[in-house]
Short mmCIF file of N, CA, C and O in Angstrom, two decimals:
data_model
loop_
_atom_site.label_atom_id
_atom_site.label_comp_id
_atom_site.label_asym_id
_atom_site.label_seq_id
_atom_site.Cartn_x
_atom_site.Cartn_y
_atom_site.Cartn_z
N UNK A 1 0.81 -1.19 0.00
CA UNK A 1 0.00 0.00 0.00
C UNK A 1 0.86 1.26 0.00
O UNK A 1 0.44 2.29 -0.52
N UNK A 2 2.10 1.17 0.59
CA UNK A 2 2.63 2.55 1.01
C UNK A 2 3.07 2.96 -0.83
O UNK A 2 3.17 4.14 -1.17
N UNK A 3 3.24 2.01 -1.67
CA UNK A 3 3.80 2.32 -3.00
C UNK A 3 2.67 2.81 -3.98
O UNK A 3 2.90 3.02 -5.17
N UNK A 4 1.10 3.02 -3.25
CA UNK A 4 0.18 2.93 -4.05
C UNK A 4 -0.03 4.33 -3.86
O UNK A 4 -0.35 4.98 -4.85
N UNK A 5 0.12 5.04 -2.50
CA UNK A 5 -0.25 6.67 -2.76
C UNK A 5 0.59 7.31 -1.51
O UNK A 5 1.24 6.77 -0.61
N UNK A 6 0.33 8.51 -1.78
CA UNK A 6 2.33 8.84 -1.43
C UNK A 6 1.77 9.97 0.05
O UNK A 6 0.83 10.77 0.08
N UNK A 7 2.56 9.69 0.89
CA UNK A 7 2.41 10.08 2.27
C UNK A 7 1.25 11.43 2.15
O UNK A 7 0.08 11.62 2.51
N UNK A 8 2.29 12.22 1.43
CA UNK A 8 1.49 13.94 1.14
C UNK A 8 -0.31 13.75 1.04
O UNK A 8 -1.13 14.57 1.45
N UNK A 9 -0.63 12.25 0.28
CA UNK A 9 -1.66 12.44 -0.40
C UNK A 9 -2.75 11.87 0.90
O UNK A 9 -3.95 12.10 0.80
N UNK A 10 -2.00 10.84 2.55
CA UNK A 10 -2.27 10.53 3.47
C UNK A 10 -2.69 11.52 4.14
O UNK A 10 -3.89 11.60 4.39
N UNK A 11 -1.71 12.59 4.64
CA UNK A 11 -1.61 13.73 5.71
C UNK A 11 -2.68 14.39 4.97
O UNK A 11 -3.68 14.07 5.62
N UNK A 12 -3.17 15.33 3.72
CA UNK A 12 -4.28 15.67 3.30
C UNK A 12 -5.41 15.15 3.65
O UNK A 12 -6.35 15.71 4.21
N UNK A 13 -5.32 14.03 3.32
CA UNK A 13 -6.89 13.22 3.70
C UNK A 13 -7.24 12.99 5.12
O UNK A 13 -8.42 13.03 5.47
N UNK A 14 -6.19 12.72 6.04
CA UNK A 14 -6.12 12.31 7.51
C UNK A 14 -7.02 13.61 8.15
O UNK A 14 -6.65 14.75 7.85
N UNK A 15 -8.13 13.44 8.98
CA UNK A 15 -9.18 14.50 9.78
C UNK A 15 -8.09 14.85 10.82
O UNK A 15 -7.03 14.27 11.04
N UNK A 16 -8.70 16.14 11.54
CA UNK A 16 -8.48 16.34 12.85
C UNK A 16 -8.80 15.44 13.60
O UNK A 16 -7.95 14.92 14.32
N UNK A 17 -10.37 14.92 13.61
CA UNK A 17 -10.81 13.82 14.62
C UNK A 17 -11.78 13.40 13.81
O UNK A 17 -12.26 14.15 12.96
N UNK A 18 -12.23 12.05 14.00
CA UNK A 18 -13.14 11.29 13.11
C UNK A 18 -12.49 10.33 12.27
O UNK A 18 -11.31 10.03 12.48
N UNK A 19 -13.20 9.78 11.27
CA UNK A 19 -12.60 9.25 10.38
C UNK A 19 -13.31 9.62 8.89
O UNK A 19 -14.49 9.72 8.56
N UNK A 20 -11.74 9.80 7.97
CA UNK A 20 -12.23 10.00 6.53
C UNK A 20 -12.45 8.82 5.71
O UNK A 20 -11.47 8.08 5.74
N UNK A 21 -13.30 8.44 5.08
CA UNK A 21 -13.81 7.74 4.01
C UNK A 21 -12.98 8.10 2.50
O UNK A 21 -13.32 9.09 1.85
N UNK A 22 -11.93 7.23 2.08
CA UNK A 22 -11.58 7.55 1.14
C UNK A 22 -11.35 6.33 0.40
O UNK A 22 -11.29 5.15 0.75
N UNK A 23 -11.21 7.06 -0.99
CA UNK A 23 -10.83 5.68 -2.53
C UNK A 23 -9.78 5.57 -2.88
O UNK A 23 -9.01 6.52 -2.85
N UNK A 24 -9.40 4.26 -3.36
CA UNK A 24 -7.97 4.98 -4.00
C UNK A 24 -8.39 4.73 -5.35
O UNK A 24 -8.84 3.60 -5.51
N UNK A 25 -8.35 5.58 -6.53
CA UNK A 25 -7.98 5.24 -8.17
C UNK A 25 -6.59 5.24 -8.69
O UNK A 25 -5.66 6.05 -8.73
N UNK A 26 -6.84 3.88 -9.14
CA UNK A 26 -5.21 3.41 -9.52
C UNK A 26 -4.99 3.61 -11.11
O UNK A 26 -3.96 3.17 -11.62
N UNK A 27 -6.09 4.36 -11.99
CA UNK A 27 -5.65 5.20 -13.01
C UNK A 27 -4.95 6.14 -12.71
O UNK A 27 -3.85 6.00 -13.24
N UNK A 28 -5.03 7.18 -12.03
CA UNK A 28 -4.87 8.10 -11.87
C UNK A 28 -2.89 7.80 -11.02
O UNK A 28 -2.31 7.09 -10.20
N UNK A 29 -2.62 9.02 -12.06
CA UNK A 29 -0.78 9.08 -11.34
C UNK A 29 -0.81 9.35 -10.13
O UNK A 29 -1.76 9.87 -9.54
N UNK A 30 0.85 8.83 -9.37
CA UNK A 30 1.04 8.74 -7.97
C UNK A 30 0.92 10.02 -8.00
O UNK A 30 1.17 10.89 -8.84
N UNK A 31 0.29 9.99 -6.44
CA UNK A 31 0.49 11.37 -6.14
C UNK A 31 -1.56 12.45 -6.30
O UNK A 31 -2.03 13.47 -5.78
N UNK A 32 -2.13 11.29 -7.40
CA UNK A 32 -3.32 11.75 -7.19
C UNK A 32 -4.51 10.69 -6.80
O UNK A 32 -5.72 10.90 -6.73
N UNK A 33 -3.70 9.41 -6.56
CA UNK A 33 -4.50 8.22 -6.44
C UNK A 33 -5.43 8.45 -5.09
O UNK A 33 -6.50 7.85 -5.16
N UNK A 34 -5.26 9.09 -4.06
CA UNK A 34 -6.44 9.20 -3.32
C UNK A 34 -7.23 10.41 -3.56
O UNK A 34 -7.00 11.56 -3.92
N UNK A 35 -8.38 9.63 -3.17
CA UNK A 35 -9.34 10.60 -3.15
C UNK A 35 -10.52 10.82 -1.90
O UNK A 35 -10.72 9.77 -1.29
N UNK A 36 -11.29 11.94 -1.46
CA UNK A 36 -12.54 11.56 -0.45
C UNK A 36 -13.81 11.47 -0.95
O UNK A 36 -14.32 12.00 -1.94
N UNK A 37 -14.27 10.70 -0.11
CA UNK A 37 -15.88 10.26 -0.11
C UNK A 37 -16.16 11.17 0.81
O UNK A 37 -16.38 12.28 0.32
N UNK A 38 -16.25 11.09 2.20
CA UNK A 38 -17.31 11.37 3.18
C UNK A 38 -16.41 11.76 4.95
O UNK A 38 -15.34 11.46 5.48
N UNK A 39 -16.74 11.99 5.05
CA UNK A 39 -16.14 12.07 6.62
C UNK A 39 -17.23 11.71 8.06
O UNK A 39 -18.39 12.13 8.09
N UNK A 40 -16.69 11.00 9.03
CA UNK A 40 -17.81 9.94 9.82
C UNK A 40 -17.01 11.26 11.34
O UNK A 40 -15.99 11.95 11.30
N UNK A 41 -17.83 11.13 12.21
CA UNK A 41 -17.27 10.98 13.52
C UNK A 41 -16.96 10.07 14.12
O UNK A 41 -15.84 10.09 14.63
N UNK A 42 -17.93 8.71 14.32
CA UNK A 42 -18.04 7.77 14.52
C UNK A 42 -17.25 6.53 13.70
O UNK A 42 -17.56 6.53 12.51
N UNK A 43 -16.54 5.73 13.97
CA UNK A 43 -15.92 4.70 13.40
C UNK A 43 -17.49 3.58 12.84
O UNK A 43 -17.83 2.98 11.82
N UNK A 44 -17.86 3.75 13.76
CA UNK A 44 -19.34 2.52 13.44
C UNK A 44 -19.78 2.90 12.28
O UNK A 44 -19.97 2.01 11.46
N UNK A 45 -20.05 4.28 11.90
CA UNK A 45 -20.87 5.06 11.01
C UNK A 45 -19.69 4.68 9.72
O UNK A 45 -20.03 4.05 8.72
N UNK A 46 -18.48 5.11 9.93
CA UNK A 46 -17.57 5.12 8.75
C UNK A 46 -17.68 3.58 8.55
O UNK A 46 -18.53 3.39 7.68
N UNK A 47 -17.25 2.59 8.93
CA UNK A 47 -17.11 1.26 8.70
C UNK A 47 -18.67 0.78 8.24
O UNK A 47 -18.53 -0.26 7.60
N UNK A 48 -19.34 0.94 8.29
CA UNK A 48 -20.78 0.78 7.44
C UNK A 48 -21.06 1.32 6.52
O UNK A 48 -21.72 0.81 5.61
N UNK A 49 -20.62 2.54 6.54
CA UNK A 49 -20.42 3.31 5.37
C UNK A 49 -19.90 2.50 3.60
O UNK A 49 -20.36 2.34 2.48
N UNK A 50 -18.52 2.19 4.48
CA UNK A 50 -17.59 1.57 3.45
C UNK A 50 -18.48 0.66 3.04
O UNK A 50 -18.71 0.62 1.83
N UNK A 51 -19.35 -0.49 4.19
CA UNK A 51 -19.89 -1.83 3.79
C UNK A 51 -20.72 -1.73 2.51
O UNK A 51 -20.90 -2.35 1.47
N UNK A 52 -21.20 -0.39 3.26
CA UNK A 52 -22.41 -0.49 1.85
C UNK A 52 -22.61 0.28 0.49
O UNK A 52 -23.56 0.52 -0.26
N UNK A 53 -20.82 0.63 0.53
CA UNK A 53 -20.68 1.07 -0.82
C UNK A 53 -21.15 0.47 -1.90
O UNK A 53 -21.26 -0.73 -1.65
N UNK A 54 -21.49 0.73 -3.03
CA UNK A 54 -21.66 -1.04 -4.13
C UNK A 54 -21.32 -0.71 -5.12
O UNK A 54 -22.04 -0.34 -6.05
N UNK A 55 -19.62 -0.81 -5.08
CA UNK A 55 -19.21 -0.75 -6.23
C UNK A 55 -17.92 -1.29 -6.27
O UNK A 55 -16.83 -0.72 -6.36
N UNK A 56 -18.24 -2.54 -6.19
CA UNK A 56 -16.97 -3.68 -6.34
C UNK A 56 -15.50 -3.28 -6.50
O UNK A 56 -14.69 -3.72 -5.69
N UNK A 57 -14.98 -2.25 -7.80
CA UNK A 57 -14.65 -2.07 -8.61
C UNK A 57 -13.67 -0.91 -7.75
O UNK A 57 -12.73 -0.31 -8.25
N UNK A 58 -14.13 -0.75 -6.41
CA UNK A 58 -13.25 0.74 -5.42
C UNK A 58 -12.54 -0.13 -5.08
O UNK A 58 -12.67 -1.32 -5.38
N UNK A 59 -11.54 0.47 -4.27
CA UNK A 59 -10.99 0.01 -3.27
C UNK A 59 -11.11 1.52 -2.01
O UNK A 59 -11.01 2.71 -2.31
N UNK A 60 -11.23 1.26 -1.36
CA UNK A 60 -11.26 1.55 0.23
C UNK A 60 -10.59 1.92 1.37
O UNK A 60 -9.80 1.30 2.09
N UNK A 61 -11.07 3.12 1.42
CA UNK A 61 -9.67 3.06 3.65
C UNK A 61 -9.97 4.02 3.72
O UNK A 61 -10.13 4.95 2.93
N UNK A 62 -10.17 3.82 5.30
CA UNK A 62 -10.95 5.08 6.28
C UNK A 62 -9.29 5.67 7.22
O UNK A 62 -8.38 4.89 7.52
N UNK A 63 -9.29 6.69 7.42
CA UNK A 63 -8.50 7.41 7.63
C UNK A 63 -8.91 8.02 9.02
O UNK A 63 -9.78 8.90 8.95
N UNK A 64 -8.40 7.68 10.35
CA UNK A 64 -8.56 7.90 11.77
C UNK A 64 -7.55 9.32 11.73
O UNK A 64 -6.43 9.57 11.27
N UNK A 65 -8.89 10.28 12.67
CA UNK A 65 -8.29 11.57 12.95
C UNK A 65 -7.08 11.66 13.70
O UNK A 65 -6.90 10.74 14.51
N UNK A 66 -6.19 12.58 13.62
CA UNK A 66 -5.66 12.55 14.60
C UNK A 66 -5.34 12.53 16.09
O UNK A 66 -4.35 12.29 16.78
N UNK A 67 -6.32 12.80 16.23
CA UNK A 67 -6.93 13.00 17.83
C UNK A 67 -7.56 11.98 18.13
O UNK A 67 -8.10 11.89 19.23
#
């Protein structure tokens, strides 16, 4: 994973507190492969979130605030 999108593109996405809902597109050059969906407070909320995406075809990762 660490070769799939590049720290800079982590620390952007990473919340203050909560968790971010993000994709990765692996068209897209290093450096723009992540992207956001949504932002949760709740881990329960984000992790259900992800479940009931429906679209096979993503790939996935929730991003815990810093706090």
């Amino acid at each position: 994973m660490s070769s799939d999108v590049t720290g800079e593109e982590k620390n952007a996405l990473t919340p203050e507190s909560g968790f971010d809902l993000c994709g990765i597109d692996y068209f897209e050059s290093l450096g723009r492969r992540l992207y956001f969906i949504e932002h949760y407070d709740k881990y329960q909320d984000a992790l259900n979130a992800k479940k009931e995406r429906d679209r096979p075809d993503e790939y996935l990762i929730l991003y815990k605030g810093a706090q």
